[in-house]
Structure formats: C-alpha cells, structure tokens
Amino acid sequence: SALFSKVRTGLESTRGMLRSLSLSAGSRRMVCDRLRSTSRFFCMDMKKPGDGIGRVVVIGGGSVGSLFSGRIAAIKAMKERVWLLTQWQEHFTAMSEMKGIVVREEGTAGAETMMGAVRPASSAKIIIESRADFARTDPGRFQTVVFLAVKQGQIRQAAEQAAQILHELGGGLCVTLLNGMGHIEVVKNTFKYHDVRAAVVHGLFYGGAHMPGPGMVVHSGAGVLELGFTSHTDDITHALLNDLCELLRLARLPTRLNPNITAAAWEKLIVNASINALTALLHVRNGALPSLPPASLLMHQLCYEAHAVAVAALHAAAPAPGITPNEVSEDVPAMPRPPPSHPLSTSLLDAGPGACLERVLAVAEQTAHNKSSMLQDVLGGKRTEVEAINGFVVAQGERLGVPTPVNRTLLLLLQALHQLSPADIVSE
C-alpha cells in the first residue's frame, strides 16, 4: 500500500510538471499513460501471478460471457470483482437474486458445480460508478480487463461500452471473444476515436457452453482459449496479458498465447464458413453434412474458396522485411520487441487446402451432435452471423481478386432468410 501511494504521488507530481511544459494535451496524456503503465508493471512484478488485475468486465450475457464471468468470479481473490453487462432482463434478475452465476460441467452430477460471485449490470455507468468501492478496499489493484462476448451485430455498441469503461477506469486490456472476423478493426477504431489507451487482444475460444436457463451456464466443451495481439505492443502490455493468462488458468479456462493469432483466426473462420451456414440452411447437426454427398461437395468448395482468400489476405498483410509495425505515437516510442513471425508460419495454411478440408471434416465429426451457432440462431428466429463469416470471405475475396461463388450463394440465401416475414412462408 505504501508503494502504491508513493507511485500515485509521483504520477500526480509528473502531471503537474507536464502542465507547465509547452506540450499538447494529447502528448501530455500519452506520457502520463506510459508512466502509469510503467508503475503498474513494477507493481505487478511484486505481486503473485494473476494479482495484477483488479476487475474484470464481461460485455454480453450469453453462454460464453456467462461462462467466463462465472469461472473468473469463482476465484476467491476475484469475488465480487467481476461484472457482467447484459440486456437480458431474466438473466440479470437471476444473478441479482442468487448473487452470481451457477457454472456446471456437462456430464457431472453436481460435483463440478460452482457459484461465481458475478455482479450484474445493465449499463456501463453502473460499472464505472463502482470504482470508488475498489479504491477504498484495494487501491493497488487498478488494472481492468474487458471481455467482449457478443454477436457480431452487437459489436459496435459493445465497443462503445468498452471504450467508456476503459477510459474511465484507467485502461487495461480488451479481449474479443467473437465468431467471424472484422471486429478487431471495429474495436480499434472505436478506441482510437475516443482516445482510449488500451490494448486490443484477439481471442479465439474453442470450447463450448450453453445455458439451460437464466442464472446458469453449462461448460459443454473443454476447448482452449488462444490469445494474441494483431499489432506491435510493448513489454508492459505483454506482462499484463501474461497476468491475464495466469488468472484464466486459475479459473480453469486453459489459455495459451499465439504469436500468429491472425492466421489462427483465418483457420477457425475456414472451419466455420464450411460448416455453419450449411447446417443453418439444411436444419441439421454438424455430423450430418459429411454423410450427405451434395452437402459434402459444398463443404469442399466452401473450404477451398476460404483457404484461397486466407492465403491471399495474409500474404497481402505481411510486413516488409525488417519492418516492425508500431502503432504508438512518435512522441512516446514503444519499447523494442523482436519483429513478428511471418503470418503464414502455421502448418495448416502452409499445408494447403487439402489439410484445411481434413480439419473441417474432423471438426464436423468431433462436434457431430452439436447444433452450430447459426442453426441455433435460425431456429430461434434470430439473425445469424453469416456476414462476419461467409460474408467476410466474400468481401476479402472481392478486395483481393479471389472468386468465392459458393460462399456468396450461401451468404445471399441466409440474407434472404433473414428478410422473410411469417406471411412469406408457405406451411402447406
């Protein structure tokens, strides 16, 4: 506590000194942010693993958001330090009454059930106003991590909420947990517009979860979470990400860092583009596709198109030799790091479309009894995320000159399905 008091006093003195200098407001703020981050880095280094994060905010009260918030809040040190921002009123009420979320492992008879002391919120304002509580109880723990666990159609609103929270609570990390691609740019642009000094982390969750009802989530697939930065960052930000990985490990959410997260995101997109839209249109589970010859042929074509686009996109995005991307202002240079490895240095994309197809078929077999997220959306009368999956393949194909006729056809079919009214559907 004494150390943190001294650090804060020093920061306040530095702010006063900077006001007397002929620097722009933006430059002064960047210097203060760098100093604040440095002080946090030293303080985190003196704490136990996972202790550098004072609060976690999860935006999105669906199955994945509820799983992450419930698991993290079940850690003793994070009790009542985890917020879940949701617009689902029944879920909000259940969490309020139970003072948390019940998390259960699928296939267990209650032995693997835990209660996570999650604090529900219906707006970002409620979370921001809680900072006074944390300042009184534990002034040293001021790192905030925000998870975005929403549908692609909600990403702009969620990014605005994350920007507001991180701006008011002093920055930190923002981790995306969305299907599809294209959302990282939305979040970064939102943060840039609001001058939010927080790093954006691309997350890929390979596990599964479903909700039998409000206030309860079932962990149905013990898949790993991959995290990575899509642009150059400094050592202080990497230290915070390592701290987050340790916290997630304590929450029994296996996590690993992936230096080629963009290539991994393309690999996952190829699988989703080859399976999800077909299951939604045919109203079948994943395992039915390979056994239906016409559907299997469509899977092949969808996969080959998406692979060609992925290879072209990653080659186009590869940095020039010897150039290290740097998004930090020239006023405050980033700490040097080795240049990132080539974006195509992953065995699956390097191995060609045949290897990608084998992965697609393996996933369809491993998840044979699953209903894809798109199928669940169609059955629930909700809009799917096809624009961020097959639609992203089509858009990138147009930009790069790669034809994607099958992906375009499925995109148009699902878009037409979205626009149907009950009166348009023939029942007899």
Short mmCIF file of C-alpha atoms in Angstrom, two decimals:
data_model
loop_
_atom_site.label_atom_id
_atom_site.label_comp_id
_atom_site.label_asym_id
_atom_site.label_seq_id
_atom_site.Cartn_x
_atom_site.Cartn_y
_atom_site.Cartn_z
CA SER A 1 0.00 0.00 0.00
CA ALA A 2 2.84 2.39 0.84
CA LEU A 3 4.49 1.66 -2.52
CA PHE A 4 1.30 2.34 -4.46
CA SER A 5 0.78 5.61 -2.54
CA LYS A 6 4.28 6.76 -3.47
CA VAL A 7 3.75 5.80 -7.13
CA ARG A 8 0.48 7.72 -7.27
CA THR A 9 2.04 10.76 -5.61
CA GLY A 10 4.84 10.67 -8.17
CA LEU A 11 2.37 10.47 -11.03
CA GLU A 12 0.42 13.46 -9.75
CA SER A 13 3.65 15.48 -9.46
CA THR A 14 4.57 14.47 -13.01
CA ARG A 15 1.18 15.60 -14.31
CA GLY A 16 1.68 18.97 -12.68
CA MET A 17 5.11 19.33 -14.25
CA LEU A 18 3.78 18.39 -17.69
CA ARG A 19 1.09 21.07 -17.48
CA SER A 20 3.83 23.68 -17.23
CA LEU A 21 5.52 22.44 -20.41
CA SER A 22 4.56 23.50 -23.92
CA LEU A 23 3.16 20.10 -24.89
CA SER A 24 -0.17 19.39 -26.48
CA ALA A 25 -2.88 17.81 -24.35
CA GLY A 26 -2.56 14.59 -26.35
CA SER A 27 1.21 14.42 -25.81
CA ARG A 28 0.85 15.04 -22.08
CA ARG A 29 -1.71 12.30 -21.81
CA MET A 30 0.45 9.78 -23.67
CA VAL A 31 3.39 10.49 -21.38
CA CYS A 32 1.18 10.05 -18.32
CA ASP A 33 -0.23 6.83 -19.69
CA ARG A 34 3.27 5.49 -20.30
CA LEU A 35 4.36 6.40 -16.76
CA ARG A 36 1.20 4.93 -15.27
CA SER A 37 1.72 1.71 -17.22
CA THR A 38 5.34 1.52 -16.10
CA SER A 39 4.33 1.88 -12.45
CA ARG A 40 1.78 -0.88 -12.91
CA PHE A 41 4.41 -3.10 -14.50
CA PHE A 42 6.69 -2.79 -11.44
CA CYS A 43 3.77 -3.30 -9.04
CA MET A 44 2.56 -6.39 -10.92
CA ASP A 45 6.05 -7.83 -10.80
CA MET A 46 5.89 -7.74 -6.98
CA LYS A 47 2.53 -9.50 -6.80
CA LYS A 48 1.55 -13.12 -7.13
CA PRO A 49 0.58 -14.37 -10.62
CA GLY A 50 -2.93 -13.20 -11.54
CA ASP A 51 -2.96 -10.47 -8.89
CA GLY A 52 -2.27 -7.57 -11.24
CA ILE A 53 -5.89 -7.47 -12.42
CA GLY A 54 -8.26 -5.63 -10.13
CA ARG A 55 -11.53 -6.04 -12.00
CA VAL A 56 -12.96 -7.91 -14.97
CA VAL A 57 -15.89 -6.72 -17.05
CA VAL A 58 -17.63 -9.10 -19.45
CA ILE A 59 -19.92 -7.48 -22.01
CA GLY A 60 -22.50 -9.97 -23.28
CA GLY A 61 -24.66 -12.21 -21.13
CA GLY A 62 -24.85 -15.21 -23.46
CA SER A 63 -23.34 -18.62 -22.82
CA VAL A 64 -19.68 -17.68 -23.43
CA GLY A 65 -19.89 -14.41 -21.50
CA SER A 66 -21.62 -16.14 -18.59
CA LEU A 67 -19.06 -18.95 -18.58
CA PHE A 68 -16.07 -16.60 -18.45
CA SER A 69 -17.56 -14.27 -15.86
CA GLY A 70 -18.75 -17.15 -13.68
CA ARG A 71 -15.46 -19.04 -13.80
CA ILE A 72 -13.32 -15.98 -13.05
CA ALA A 73 -15.63 -14.79 -10.26
CA ALA A 74 -15.37 -18.23 -8.62
CA ILE A 75 -11.72 -17.47 -7.80
CA LYS A 76 -11.60 -16.32 -4.19
CA ALA A 77 -9.45 -13.29 -4.93
CA MET A 78 -11.88 -12.15 -7.67
CA LYS A 79 -15.07 -12.46 -5.63
CA GLU A 80 -17.36 -9.54 -6.48
CA ARG A 81 -14.66 -8.08 -8.75
CA VAL A 82 -16.28 -9.42 -11.91
CA TRP A 83 -19.09 -7.60 -13.72
CA LEU A 84 -21.39 -9.00 -16.40
CA LEU A 85 -23.04 -6.36 -18.57
CA THR A 86 -26.19 -7.80 -20.11
CA GLN A 87 -29.51 -6.62 -21.53
CA TRP A 88 -31.19 -9.98 -20.85
CA GLN A 89 -33.53 -8.99 -18.05
CA GLU A 90 -34.31 -12.50 -16.78
CA HIS A 91 -30.60 -13.31 -16.55
CA PHE A 92 -29.94 -10.02 -14.75
CA THR A 93 -32.70 -10.75 -12.24
CA ALA A 94 -31.49 -14.31 -11.60
CA MET A 95 -27.92 -13.15 -10.98
CA SER A 96 -29.15 -10.44 -8.62
CA GLU A 97 -31.24 -12.89 -6.61
CA MET A 98 -28.55 -15.59 -6.44
CA LYS A 99 -25.66 -13.11 -6.14
CA GLY A 100 -23.84 -14.74 -9.02
CA ILE A 101 -23.92 -17.38 -11.75
CA VAL A 102 -24.04 -21.16 -11.34
CA VAL A 103 -21.42 -22.85 -13.53
CA ARG A 104 -21.66 -26.60 -14.12
CA GLU A 105 -19.51 -29.02 -16.08
CA GLU A 106 -21.57 -31.04 -18.55
CA GLY A 107 -21.84 -34.73 -17.70
CA THR A 108 -21.26 -34.32 -13.97
CA ALA A 109 -23.75 -34.97 -11.21
CA GLY A 110 -23.18 -31.75 -9.32
CA ALA A 111 -19.62 -32.45 -8.12
CA GLU A 112 -18.24 -29.94 -10.64
CA THR A 113 -20.75 -27.18 -9.91
CA MET A 114 -19.56 -23.82 -8.63
CA MET A 115 -21.00 -20.41 -7.92
CA GLY A 116 -19.28 -17.35 -9.35
CA ALA A 117 -19.98 -14.15 -7.44
CA VAL A 118 -20.66 -12.11 -10.58
CA ARG A 119 -22.08 -8.61 -10.23
CA PRO A 120 -24.75 -7.95 -12.88
CA ALA A 121 -25.02 -4.60 -14.63
CA SER A 122 -27.42 -3.19 -17.18
CA SER A 123 -25.23 -0.24 -18.20
CA ALA A 124 -21.59 0.83 -18.32
CA LYS A 125 -22.39 3.70 -15.95
CA ILE A 126 -23.13 1.30 -13.08
CA ILE A 127 -19.73 -0.37 -13.51
CA ILE A 128 -17.87 2.94 -13.71
CA GLU A 129 -19.51 4.18 -10.53
CA SER A 130 -18.17 1.12 -8.66
CA ARG A 131 -14.58 2.37 -8.90
CA ALA A 132 -14.94 4.16 -5.56
CA ASP A 133 -15.53 0.77 -3.87
CA PHE A 134 -12.32 -0.65 -5.31
CA ALA A 135 -10.31 2.44 -4.41
CA ARG A 136 -11.32 2.04 -0.76
CA THR A 137 -10.86 -1.73 -0.45
CA ASP A 138 -7.73 -2.29 -2.54
CA PRO A 139 -6.20 0.85 -4.06
CA GLY A 140 -3.29 -1.01 -5.63
CA ARG A 141 -5.27 -3.26 -7.96
CA PHE A 142 -6.32 -0.90 -10.72
CA GLN A 143 -5.89 -2.98 -13.90
CA THR A 144 -9.13 -3.59 -15.78
CA VAL A 145 -9.77 -6.29 -18.37
CA VAL A 146 -12.87 -6.14 -20.57
CA PHE A 147 -14.10 -9.20 -22.48
CA LEU A 148 -16.40 -8.71 -25.47
CA ALA A 149 -18.62 -11.80 -25.74
CA VAL A 150 -21.38 -10.58 -28.06
CA LYS A 151 -22.75 -11.37 -31.50
CA GLN A 152 -21.18 -9.59 -34.47
CA GLY A 153 -24.28 -7.46 -34.90
CA GLN A 154 -23.74 -6.02 -31.42
CA ILE A 155 -20.02 -5.29 -31.72
CA ARG A 156 -20.30 -1.53 -32.32
CA GLN A 157 -22.41 -0.97 -29.23
CA ALA A 158 -20.18 -3.28 -27.16
CA ALA A 159 -17.04 -1.47 -28.38
CA GLU A 160 -18.54 1.86 -27.32
CA GLN A 161 -19.33 0.45 -23.87
CA ALA A 162 -15.81 -0.99 -23.54
CA ALA A 163 -14.27 2.35 -24.57
CA GLN A 164 -16.34 4.18 -21.95
CA ILE A 165 -15.40 1.72 -19.20
CA LEU A 166 -11.68 1.58 -20.01
CA HIS A 167 -11.46 5.35 -20.44
CA GLU A 168 -12.98 5.97 -17.00
CA LEU A 169 -11.21 3.12 -15.19
CA GLY A 170 -7.70 3.80 -16.47
CA GLY A 171 -7.16 1.49 -19.43
CA GLY A 172 -6.01 -2.12 -19.48
CA LEU A 173 -6.90 -4.85 -21.97
CA CYS A 174 -9.90 -5.56 -24.18
CA VAL A 175 -10.26 -9.21 -25.22
CA THR A 176 -12.63 -10.13 -28.04
CA LEU A 177 -14.42 -13.50 -27.98
CA LEU A 178 -16.46 -13.28 -31.17
CA ASN A 179 -17.05 -15.63 -34.07
CA GLY A 180 -16.01 -14.45 -37.51
CA MET A 181 -13.60 -11.68 -38.44
CA GLY A 182 -13.61 -7.94 -38.98
CA HIS A 183 -14.47 -6.98 -35.40
CA ILE A 184 -10.90 -6.22 -34.30
CA GLU A 185 -10.80 -3.23 -36.64
CA VAL A 186 -14.16 -2.01 -35.29
CA VAL A 187 -12.91 -2.10 -31.70
CA LYS A 188 -9.57 -0.46 -32.52
CA ASN A 189 -11.24 2.33 -34.50
CA THR A 190 -13.69 2.94 -31.65
CA PHE A 191 -10.86 3.16 -29.12
CA LYS A 192 -8.90 5.49 -31.39
CA TYR A 193 -11.93 7.76 -31.84
CA HIS A 194 -12.43 8.01 -28.06
CA ASP A 195 -8.66 8.23 -27.37
CA VAL A 196 -8.71 5.11 -25.21
CA ARG A 197 -5.23 3.83 -24.33
CA ALA A 198 -6.00 0.12 -24.04
CA ALA A 199 -4.60 -2.83 -25.98
CA VAL A 200 -6.98 -5.00 -28.02
CA VAL A 201 -6.42 -8.76 -27.77
CA HIS A 202 -7.84 -11.17 -30.34
CA GLY A 203 -9.31 -14.18 -28.56
CA LEU A 204 -10.30 -17.50 -30.14
CA PHE A 205 -12.35 -19.77 -27.88
CA TYR A 206 -12.57 -23.39 -28.99
CA GLY A 207 -14.72 -24.56 -26.09
CA GLY A 208 -18.47 -24.77 -25.81
CA ALA A 209 -21.17 -23.64 -23.43
CA HIS A 210 -24.94 -23.47 -23.25
CA MET A 211 -27.47 -22.03 -20.84
CA PRO A 212 -30.34 -24.18 -19.56
CA GLY A 213 -31.90 -21.05 -18.12
CA PRO A 214 -31.20 -17.62 -16.61
CA GLY A 215 -28.50 -17.57 -13.94
CA MET A 216 -26.91 -20.89 -15.00
CA VAL A 217 -24.35 -21.89 -17.62
CA VAL A 218 -23.05 -25.34 -18.58
CA HIS A 219 -19.48 -25.77 -19.81
CA SER A 220 -20.00 -28.31 -22.59
CA GLY A 221 -16.62 -28.42 -24.28
CA ALA A 222 -13.22 -28.06 -22.63
CA GLY A 223 -11.52 -26.32 -25.53
CA VAL A 224 -8.57 -23.98 -25.24
CA LEU A 225 -8.62 -20.19 -25.45
CA GLU A 226 -5.97 -18.66 -27.73
CA LEU A 227 -4.96 -15.04 -27.24
CA GLY A 228 -2.73 -12.78 -29.30
CA PHE A 229 -2.07 -9.23 -30.43
CA THR A 230 -2.68 -8.26 -34.04
CA SER A 231 -0.18 -5.41 -33.93
CA HIS A 232 3.06 -4.45 -32.18
CA THR A 233 2.84 -3.86 -28.41
CA ASP A 234 5.32 -3.09 -25.66
CA ASP A 235 6.67 -5.27 -22.85
CA ILE A 236 4.39 -3.73 -20.25
CA THR A 237 1.27 -4.75 -22.19
CA HIS A 238 2.68 -8.24 -22.71
CA ALA A 239 3.25 -8.51 -18.95
CA LEU A 240 -0.41 -7.70 -18.35
CA LEU A 241 -1.50 -10.28 -20.92
CA ASN A 242 0.65 -12.91 -19.20
CA ASP A 243 -1.02 -11.97 -15.93
CA LEU A 244 -4.43 -12.45 -17.56
CA CYS A 245 -3.39 -15.91 -18.83
CA GLU A 246 -2.48 -16.90 -15.29
CA LEU A 247 -5.81 -15.64 -14.00
CA LEU A 248 -7.67 -17.65 -16.64
CA ARG A 249 -5.64 -20.74 -15.74
CA LEU A 250 -6.72 -20.31 -12.12
CA ALA A 251 -10.29 -20.07 -13.43
CA ARG A 252 -9.82 -23.46 -15.14
CA LEU A 253 -10.03 -21.93 -18.60
CA PRO A 254 -6.94 -23.32 -20.43
CA THR A 255 -5.26 -20.45 -22.25
CA ARG A 256 -2.24 -20.11 -24.50
CA LEU A 257 -0.61 -17.24 -26.35
CA ASN A 258 -0.46 -17.44 -30.13
CA PRO A 259 2.01 -15.12 -31.91
CA ASN A 260 0.20 -15.85 -35.20
CA ILE A 261 -3.30 -15.15 -33.97
CA THR A 262 -4.49 -13.69 -37.29
CA ALA A 263 -3.57 -16.87 -39.16
CA ALA A 264 -5.28 -18.90 -36.43
CA ALA A 265 -8.38 -16.73 -36.80
CA TRP A 266 -8.44 -17.48 -40.52
CA GLU A 267 -8.15 -21.21 -39.80
CA LYS A 268 -11.14 -21.04 -37.48
CA LEU A 269 -13.06 -18.94 -39.99
CA ILE A 270 -12.45 -21.55 -42.71
CA VAL A 271 -13.97 -24.24 -40.49
CA ASN A 272 -16.98 -22.10 -39.57
CA ALA A 273 -17.55 -20.98 -43.17
CA SER A 274 -17.52 -24.60 -44.34
CA ILE A 275 -19.99 -25.90 -41.73
CA ASN A 276 -22.22 -23.32 -40.06
CA ALA A 277 -24.16 -21.82 -42.96
CA LEU A 278 -24.92 -25.26 -44.42
CA THR A 279 -26.29 -26.55 -41.13
CA ALA A 280 -28.45 -23.43 -40.78
CA LEU A 281 -29.94 -23.80 -44.26
CA LEU A 282 -30.44 -27.58 -44.05
CA HIS A 283 -31.54 -27.59 -40.37
CA VAL A 284 -29.14 -30.41 -39.49
CA ARG A 285 -26.46 -31.01 -36.86
CA ASN A 286 -22.80 -30.77 -37.82
CA GLY A 287 -22.29 -34.51 -38.20
CA ALA A 288 -24.93 -34.86 -40.92
CA LEU A 289 -23.01 -32.83 -43.50
CA PRO A 290 -20.22 -35.29 -44.47
CA SER A 291 -22.75 -38.11 -44.85
CA LEU A 292 -24.82 -36.18 -47.41
CA PRO A 293 -22.93 -36.22 -50.76
CA PRO A 294 -24.30 -32.87 -52.06
CA ALA A 295 -23.60 -31.19 -48.71
CA SER A 296 -20.15 -32.76 -48.57
CA LEU A 297 -19.35 -31.38 -52.04
CA LEU A 298 -20.45 -27.91 -50.91
CA MET A 299 -18.22 -28.21 -47.83
CA HIS A 300 -15.26 -28.95 -50.10
CA GLN A 301 -15.95 -25.91 -52.28
CA LEU A 302 -16.55 -23.58 -49.34
CA CYS A 303 -13.30 -24.69 -47.74
CA TYR A 304 -11.18 -24.32 -50.88
CA GLU A 305 -12.54 -20.82 -51.55
CA ALA A 306 -11.97 -19.66 -47.97
CA HIS A 307 -8.45 -21.12 -47.94
CA ALA A 308 -7.52 -19.27 -51.15
CA VAL A 309 -8.79 -15.98 -49.69
CA ALA A 310 -6.98 -16.56 -46.38
CA VAL A 311 -3.62 -17.19 -48.08
CA ALA A 312 -4.04 -14.11 -50.29
CA ALA A 313 -5.07 -11.91 -47.34
CA LEU A 314 -2.21 -13.00 -45.11
CA HIS A 315 0.38 -12.54 -47.85
CA ALA A 316 -1.02 -9.07 -48.57
CA ALA A 317 -0.80 -8.14 -44.88
CA ALA A 318 2.76 -9.44 -44.36
CA PRO A 319 5.11 -6.63 -43.24
CA ALA A 320 8.05 -5.69 -45.41
CA PRO A 321 11.32 -7.40 -44.40
CA GLY A 322 12.96 -5.66 -41.45
CA ILE A 323 9.90 -3.52 -40.69
CA THR A 324 8.24 -3.87 -37.28
CA PRO A 325 4.71 -2.43 -37.03
CA ASN A 326 4.43 0.30 -34.41
CA GLU A 327 1.12 1.92 -33.54
CA VAL A 328 2.48 4.01 -30.67
CA SER A 329 2.88 7.74 -31.29
CA GLU A 330 6.34 9.03 -32.13
CA ASP A 331 6.09 11.26 -29.04
CA VAL A 332 6.32 8.17 -26.81
CA PRO A 333 8.17 5.37 -28.67
CA ALA A 334 7.27 1.79 -27.84
CA MET A 335 9.74 -0.47 -26.09
CA PRO A 336 11.55 -2.56 -28.76
CA ARG A 337 10.42 -6.13 -29.41
CA PRO A 338 11.54 -8.69 -31.98
CA PRO A 339 9.65 -8.44 -35.29
CA PRO A 340 6.61 -10.74 -35.52
CA SER A 341 6.99 -14.05 -37.29
CA HIS A 342 5.57 -14.40 -40.76
CA PRO A 343 1.76 -14.57 -40.67
CA LEU A 344 1.70 -17.78 -42.69
CA SER A 345 4.01 -19.70 -40.35
CA THR A 346 1.29 -22.16 -39.38
CA SER A 347 1.33 -25.74 -40.60
CA LEU A 348 -2.37 -25.89 -41.56
CA LEU A 349 -2.42 -22.98 -44.02
CA ASP A 350 1.03 -23.84 -45.32
CA ALA A 351 -0.07 -27.43 -45.96
CA GLY A 352 -2.69 -26.34 -48.50
CA PRO A 353 -6.47 -26.61 -48.95
CA GLY A 354 -6.44 -30.39 -48.53
CA ALA A 355 -5.15 -30.07 -44.97
CA CYS A 356 -7.80 -27.44 -44.23
CA LEU A 357 -10.51 -29.74 -45.57
CA GLU A 358 -9.26 -32.55 -43.31
CA ARG A 359 -9.58 -30.16 -40.36
CA VAL A 360 -13.13 -29.20 -41.43
CA LEU A 361 -14.20 -32.84 -41.67
CA ALA A 362 -12.54 -33.67 -38.35
CA VAL A 363 -14.38 -30.82 -36.60
CA ALA A 364 -17.68 -31.92 -38.14
CA GLU A 365 -17.07 -35.43 -36.79
CA GLN A 366 -15.90 -34.26 -33.34
CA THR A 367 -18.94 -32.00 -32.98
CA ALA A 368 -21.34 -34.34 -34.78
CA HIS A 369 -24.14 -33.90 -32.20
CA ASN A 370 -23.76 -30.12 -31.92
CA LYS A 371 -26.09 -27.52 -33.33
CA SER A 372 -23.96 -24.78 -34.88
CA SER A 373 -24.46 -21.23 -33.63
CA MET A 374 -26.02 -20.28 -36.96
CA LEU A 375 -28.50 -23.15 -36.76
CA GLN A 376 -29.43 -22.13 -33.22
CA ASP A 377 -29.98 -18.56 -34.42
CA VAL A 378 -32.20 -19.68 -37.30
CA LEU A 379 -34.24 -21.98 -35.07
CA GLY A 380 -34.59 -19.16 -32.54
CA GLY A 381 -35.72 -16.67 -35.16
CA LYS A 382 -32.56 -14.55 -34.71
CA ARG A 383 -30.24 -13.01 -37.26
CA THR A 384 -27.14 -15.12 -37.93
CA GLU A 385 -23.51 -14.01 -38.10
CA VAL A 386 -23.14 -15.08 -41.73
CA GLU A 387 -21.90 -11.61 -42.78
CA ALA A 388 -18.90 -11.93 -40.46
CA ILE A 389 -18.09 -15.47 -41.63
CA ASN A 390 -19.02 -16.33 -45.23
CA GLY A 391 -19.64 -12.63 -45.88
CA PHE A 392 -16.13 -11.79 -44.71
CA VAL A 393 -14.70 -14.41 -47.10
CA VAL A 394 -16.69 -12.87 -49.96
CA ALA A 395 -15.68 -9.29 -49.10
CA GLN A 396 -12.00 -10.15 -48.80
CA GLY A 397 -12.19 -12.20 -51.99
CA GLU A 398 -13.55 -9.18 -53.86
CA ARG A 399 -10.78 -6.98 -52.45
CA LEU A 400 -8.05 -9.46 -53.41
CA GLY A 401 -9.45 -10.73 -56.70
CA VAL A 402 -10.21 -14.26 -55.46
CA PRO A 403 -13.55 -15.72 -56.68
CA THR A 404 -15.92 -17.04 -53.98
CA PRO A 405 -19.15 -18.08 -55.76
CA VAL A 406 -20.26 -20.77 -53.29
CA ASN A 407 -19.67 -18.63 -50.22
CA ARG A 408 -21.58 -15.80 -51.94
CA THR A 409 -24.51 -18.10 -52.69
CA LEU A 410 -24.84 -19.22 -49.06
CA LEU A 411 -24.48 -15.62 -47.89
CA LEU A 412 -27.32 -14.49 -50.16
CA LEU A 413 -29.55 -17.42 -49.17
CA LEU A 414 -29.21 -16.68 -45.45
CA GLN A 415 -29.68 -12.96 -46.03
CA ALA A 416 -32.90 -13.77 -47.89
CA LEU A 417 -33.95 -15.99 -44.99
CA HIS A 418 -33.37 -13.07 -42.59
CA GLN A 419 -35.68 -10.88 -44.64
CA LEU A 420 -38.58 -13.34 -44.76
CA SER A 421 -41.68 -12.47 -42.82
CA PRO A 422 -44.02 -15.14 -41.38
CA ALA A 423 -46.52 -14.25 -44.11
CA ASP A 424 -43.98 -15.16 -46.79
CA ILE A 425 -43.51 -18.75 -45.55
CA VAL A 426 -45.70 -21.47 -47.08
CA SER A 427 -46.65 -24.05 -44.46
CA GLU A 428 -48.68 -26.38 -46.67
#
